């Protein structure tokens, strides 16, 4: 099951479950669409994988399967790829 991480690893922008702005790779590294387009050029700086739109979990499933609250913030890694 996806973790649904709560923020962009580059800029720390909040990306709640319902966000249409969240992008992930196959390892669930999470970024906002602005960082993906303008800094990362669609490639994950951690694994080199493609970044795609993160699916949203239906609201009625969040109570039993909540999104992660663990924030990952690595701005230095994102700047190196720009």
mmCIF file with all atom_site columns, C-alpha atoms in Angstrom:
data_model
loop_
_atom_site.group_PDB
_atom_site.id
_atom_site.type_symbol
_atom_site.label_atom_id
_atom_site.label_alt_id
_atom_site.label_comp_id
_atom_site.label_asym_id
_atom_site.label_entity_id
_atom_site.label_seq_id
_atom_site.pdbx_PDB_ins_code
_atom_site.Cartn_x
_atom_site.Cartn_y
_atom_site.Cartn_z
_atom_site.occupancy
_atom_site.B_iso_or_equiv
_atom_site.pdbx_formal_charge
_atom_site.auth_seq_id
_atom_site.auth_comp_id
_atom_site.auth_asym_id
_atom_site.auth_atom_id
_atom_site.pdbx_PDB_model_num
ATOM 1  C CA . UNK A 1 1  ? 0.000   0.000  0.000   1.00 0.00 ? 1  UNK A CA 1
ATOM 2  C CA . UNK A 1 2  ? 1.270   3.485  -0.827  1.00 0.00 ? 2  UNK A CA 1
ATOM 3  C CA . UNK A 1 3  ? 2.547   5.574  2.074   1.00 0.00 ? 3  UNK A CA 1
ATOM 4  C CA . UNK A 1 4  ? 1.081   8.810  0.660   1.00 0.00 ? 4  UNK A CA 1
ATOM 5  C CA . UNK A 1 5  ? 3.913   10.931 2.028   1.00 0.00 ? 5  UNK A CA 1
ATOM 6  C CA . UNK A 1 6  ? 2.791   14.372 3.221   1.00 0.00 ? 6  UNK A CA 1
ATOM 7  C CA . UNK A 1 7  ? 5.260   16.726 1.502   1.00 0.00 ? 7  UNK A CA 1
ATOM 8  C CA . UNK A 1 8  ? 7.549   17.506 -1.419  1.00 0.00 ? 8  UNK A CA 1
ATOM 9  C CA . UNK A 1 9  ? 11.114  16.343 -0.793  1.00 0.00 ? 9  UNK A CA 1
ATOM 10 C CA . UNK A 1 10 ? 12.485  19.415 -2.627  1.00 0.00 ? 10 UNK A CA 1
ATOM 11 C CA . UNK A 1 11 ? 10.508  22.406 -1.358  1.00 0.00 ? 11 UNK A CA 1
ATOM 12 C CA . UNK A 1 12 ? 8.625   20.875 1.617   1.00 0.00 ? 12 UNK A CA 1
ATOM 13 C CA . UNK A 1 13 ? 5.225   21.900 0.191   1.00 0.00 ? 13 UNK A CA 1
ATOM 14 C CA . UNK A 1 14 ? 2.335   20.072 1.852   1.00 0.00 ? 14 UNK A CA 1
ATOM 15 C CA . UNK A 1 15 ? 0.889   17.322 -0.343  1.00 0.00 ? 15 UNK A CA 1
ATOM 16 C CA . UNK A 1 16 ? -2.109  15.829 1.451   1.00 0.00 ? 16 UNK A CA 1
ATOM 17 C CA . UNK A 1 17 ? -3.866  12.737 0.138   1.00 0.00 ? 17 UNK A CA 1
ATOM 18 C CA . UNK A 1 18 ? -6.346  14.772 -1.905  1.00 0.00 ? 18 UNK A CA 1
ATOM 19 C CA . UNK A 1 19 ? -3.642  16.828 -3.651  1.00 0.00 ? 19 UNK A CA 1
ATOM 20 C CA . UNK A 1 20 ? -3.621  16.744 -7.443  1.00 0.00 ? 20 UNK A CA 1
ATOM 21 C CA . UNK A 1 21 ? -0.109  18.213 -7.298  1.00 0.00 ? 21 UNK A CA 1
ATOM 22 C CA . UNK A 1 22 ? 1.751   15.159 -5.906  1.00 0.00 ? 22 UNK A CA 1
ATOM 23 C CA . UNK A 1 23 ? 4.167   13.140 -8.051  1.00 0.00 ? 23 UNK A CA 1
ATOM 24 C CA . UNK A 1 24 ? 5.922   9.881  -7.106  1.00 0.00 ? 24 UNK A CA 1
ATOM 25 C CA . UNK A 1 25 ? 8.458   7.389  -8.473  1.00 0.00 ? 25 UNK A CA 1
ATOM 26 C CA . UNK A 1 26 ? 8.301   3.617  -8.013  1.00 0.00 ? 26 UNK A CA 1
ATOM 27 C CA . UNK A 1 27 ? 10.045  3.978  -4.620  1.00 0.00 ? 27 UNK A CA 1
ATOM 28 C CA . UNK A 1 28 ? 7.412   6.535  -3.521  1.00 0.00 ? 28 UNK A CA 1
ATOM 29 C CA . UNK A 1 29 ? 9.809   9.465  -3.423  1.00 0.00 ? 29 UNK A CA 1
ATOM 30 C CA . UNK A 1 30 ? 7.345   12.353 -3.416  1.00 0.00 ? 30 UNK A CA 1
ATOM 31 C CA . UNK A 1 31 ? 7.536   15.766 -5.077  1.00 0.00 ? 31 UNK A CA 1
ATOM 32 C CA . UNK A 1 32 ? 5.197   18.571 -6.118  1.00 0.00 ? 32 UNK A CA 1
ATOM 33 C CA . UNK A 1 33 ? 4.446   19.147 -9.798  1.00 0.00 ? 33 UNK A CA 1
ATOM 34 C CA . UNK A 1 34 ? 6.297   22.488 -9.788  1.00 0.00 ? 34 UNK A CA 1
ATOM 35 C CA . UNK A 1 35 ? 9.570   20.918 -8.612  1.00 0.00 ? 35 UNK A CA 1
ATOM 36 C CA . UNK A 1 36 ? 9.115   17.991 -11.013 1.00 0.00 ? 36 UNK A CA 1
ATOM 37 C CA . UNK A 1 37 ? 8.622   20.339 -13.972 1.00 0.00 ? 37 UNK A CA 1
ATOM 38 C CA . UNK A 1 38 ? 11.080  23.102 -13.128 1.00 0.00 ? 38 UNK A CA 1
ATOM 39 C CA . UNK A 1 39 ? 13.896  21.423 -11.174 1.00 0.00 ? 39 UNK A CA 1
ATOM 40 C CA . UNK A 1 40 ? 13.787  17.687 -11.758 1.00 0.00 ? 40 UNK A CA 1
ATOM 41 C CA . UNK A 1 41 ? 12.599  17.559 -15.367 1.00 0.00 ? 41 UNK A CA 1
ATOM 42 C CA . UNK A 1 42 ? 10.414  14.529 -14.604 1.00 0.00 ? 42 UNK A CA 1
ATOM 43 C CA . UNK A 1 43 ? 13.222  12.365 -13.159 1.00 0.00 ? 43 UNK A CA 1
ATOM 44 C CA . UNK A 1 44 ? 13.572  11.309 -9.519  1.00 0.00 ? 44 UNK A CA 1
ATOM 45 C CA . UNK A 1 45 ? 16.865  12.627 -8.087  1.00 0.00 ? 45 UNK A CA 1
ATOM 46 C CA . UNK A 1 46 ? 17.092  9.638  -5.739  1.00 0.00 ? 46 UNK A CA 1
ATOM 47 C CA . UNK A 1 47 ? 16.667  6.688  -8.118  1.00 0.00 ? 47 UNK A CA 1
ATOM 48 C CA . UNK A 1 48 ? 16.563  8.143  -11.621 1.00 0.00 ? 48 UNK A CA 1
ATOM 49 C CA . UNK A 1 49 ? 13.043  6.848  -12.172 1.00 0.00 ? 49 UNK A CA 1
ATOM 50 C CA . UNK A 1 50 ? 10.092  8.529  -13.850 1.00 0.00 ? 50 UNK A CA 1
ATOM 51 C CA . UNK A 1 51 ? 7.885   10.767 -11.708 1.00 0.00 ? 51 UNK A CA 1
ATOM 52 C CA . UNK A 1 52 ? 4.148   10.318 -12.270 1.00 0.00 ? 52 UNK A CA 1
ATOM 53 C CA . UNK A 1 53 ? 0.908   11.577 -10.715 1.00 0.00 ? 53 UNK A CA 1
ATOM 54 C CA . UNK A 1 54 ? 0.311   10.016 -7.298  1.00 0.00 ? 54 UNK A CA 1
ATOM 55 C CA . UNK A 1 55 ? -3.074  8.308  -6.958  1.00 0.00 ? 55 UNK A CA 1
ATOM 56 C CA . UNK A 1 56 ? -5.416  9.541  -4.238  1.00 0.00 ? 56 UNK A CA 1
ATOM 57 C CA . UNK A 1 57 ? -6.846  7.197  -1.607  1.00 0.00 ? 57 UNK A CA 1
ATOM 58 C CA . UNK A 1 58 ? -10.647 7.343  -1.345  1.00 0.00 ? 58 UNK A CA 1
ATOM 59 C CA . UNK A 1 59 ? -11.674 9.388  1.711   1.00 0.00 ? 59 UNK A CA 1
ATOM 60 C CA . UNK A 1 60 ? -13.691 6.502  3.166   1.00 0.00 ? 60 UNK A CA 1
ATOM 61 C CA . UNK A 1 61 ? -10.521 4.341  3.235   1.00 0.00 ? 61 UNK A CA 1
ATOM 62 C CA . UNK A 1 62 ? -8.283  6.873  5.015   1.00 0.00 ? 62 UNK A CA 1
ATOM 63 C CA . UNK A 1 63 ? -9.592  6.089  8.508   1.00 0.00 ? 63 UNK A CA 1
ATOM 64 C CA . UNK A 1 64 ? -8.445  2.468  8.302   1.00 0.00 ? 64 UNK A CA 1
ATOM 65 C CA . UNK A 1 65 ? -5.433  3.181  6.054   1.00 0.00 ? 65 UNK A CA 1
ATOM 66 C CA . UNK A 1 66 ? -4.190  6.709  6.850   1.00 0.00 ? 66 UNK A CA 1
ATOM 67 C CA . UNK A 1 67 ? -1.611  8.635  4.869   1.00 0.00 ? 67 UNK A CA 1
ATOM 68 C CA . UNK A 1 68 ? 1.896   8.852  6.295   1.00 0.00 ? 68 UNK A CA 1
ATOM 69 C CA . UNK A 1 69 ? 2.818   11.734 8.594   1.00 0.00 ? 69 UNK A CA 1
ATOM 70 C CA . UNK A 1 70 ? 6.575   11.214 8.187   1.00 0.00 ? 70 UNK A CA 1
ATOM 71 C CA . UNK A 1 71 ? 8.104   14.129 6.279   1.00 0.00 ? 71 UNK A CA 1
ATOM 72 C CA . UNK A 1 72 ? 11.114  13.645 3.994   1.00 0.00 ? 72 UNK A CA 1
ATOM 73 C CA . UNK A 1 73 ? 12.936  16.868 3.076   1.00 0.00 ? 73 UNK A CA 1
ATOM 74 C CA . UNK A 1 74 ? 16.146  16.763 1.008   1.00 0.00 ? 74 UNK A CA 1
ATOM 75 C CA . UNK A 1 75 ? 16.493  20.125 -0.756  1.00 0.00 ? 75 UNK A CA 1
ATOM 76 C CA . UNK A 1 76 ? 20.227  19.706 -1.441  1.00 0.00 ? 76 UNK A CA 1
ATOM 77 C CA . UNK A 1 77 ? 19.586  16.617 -3.594  1.00 0.00 ? 77 UNK A CA 1
ATOM 78 C CA . UNK A 1 78 ? 17.050  18.495 -5.683  1.00 0.00 ? 78 UNK A CA 1
ATOM 79 C CA . UNK A 1 79 ? 19.295  21.486 -6.321  1.00 0.00 ? 79 UNK A CA 1
ATOM 80 C CA . UNK A 1 80 ? 22.033  19.203 -7.620  1.00 0.00 ? 80 UNK A CA 1
ATOM 81 C CA . UNK A 1 81 ? 19.749  17.921 -10.375 1.00 0.00 ? 81 UNK A CA 1
ATOM 82 C CA . UNK A 1 82 ? 18.560  21.305 -11.594 1.00 0.00 ? 82 UNK A CA 1
#
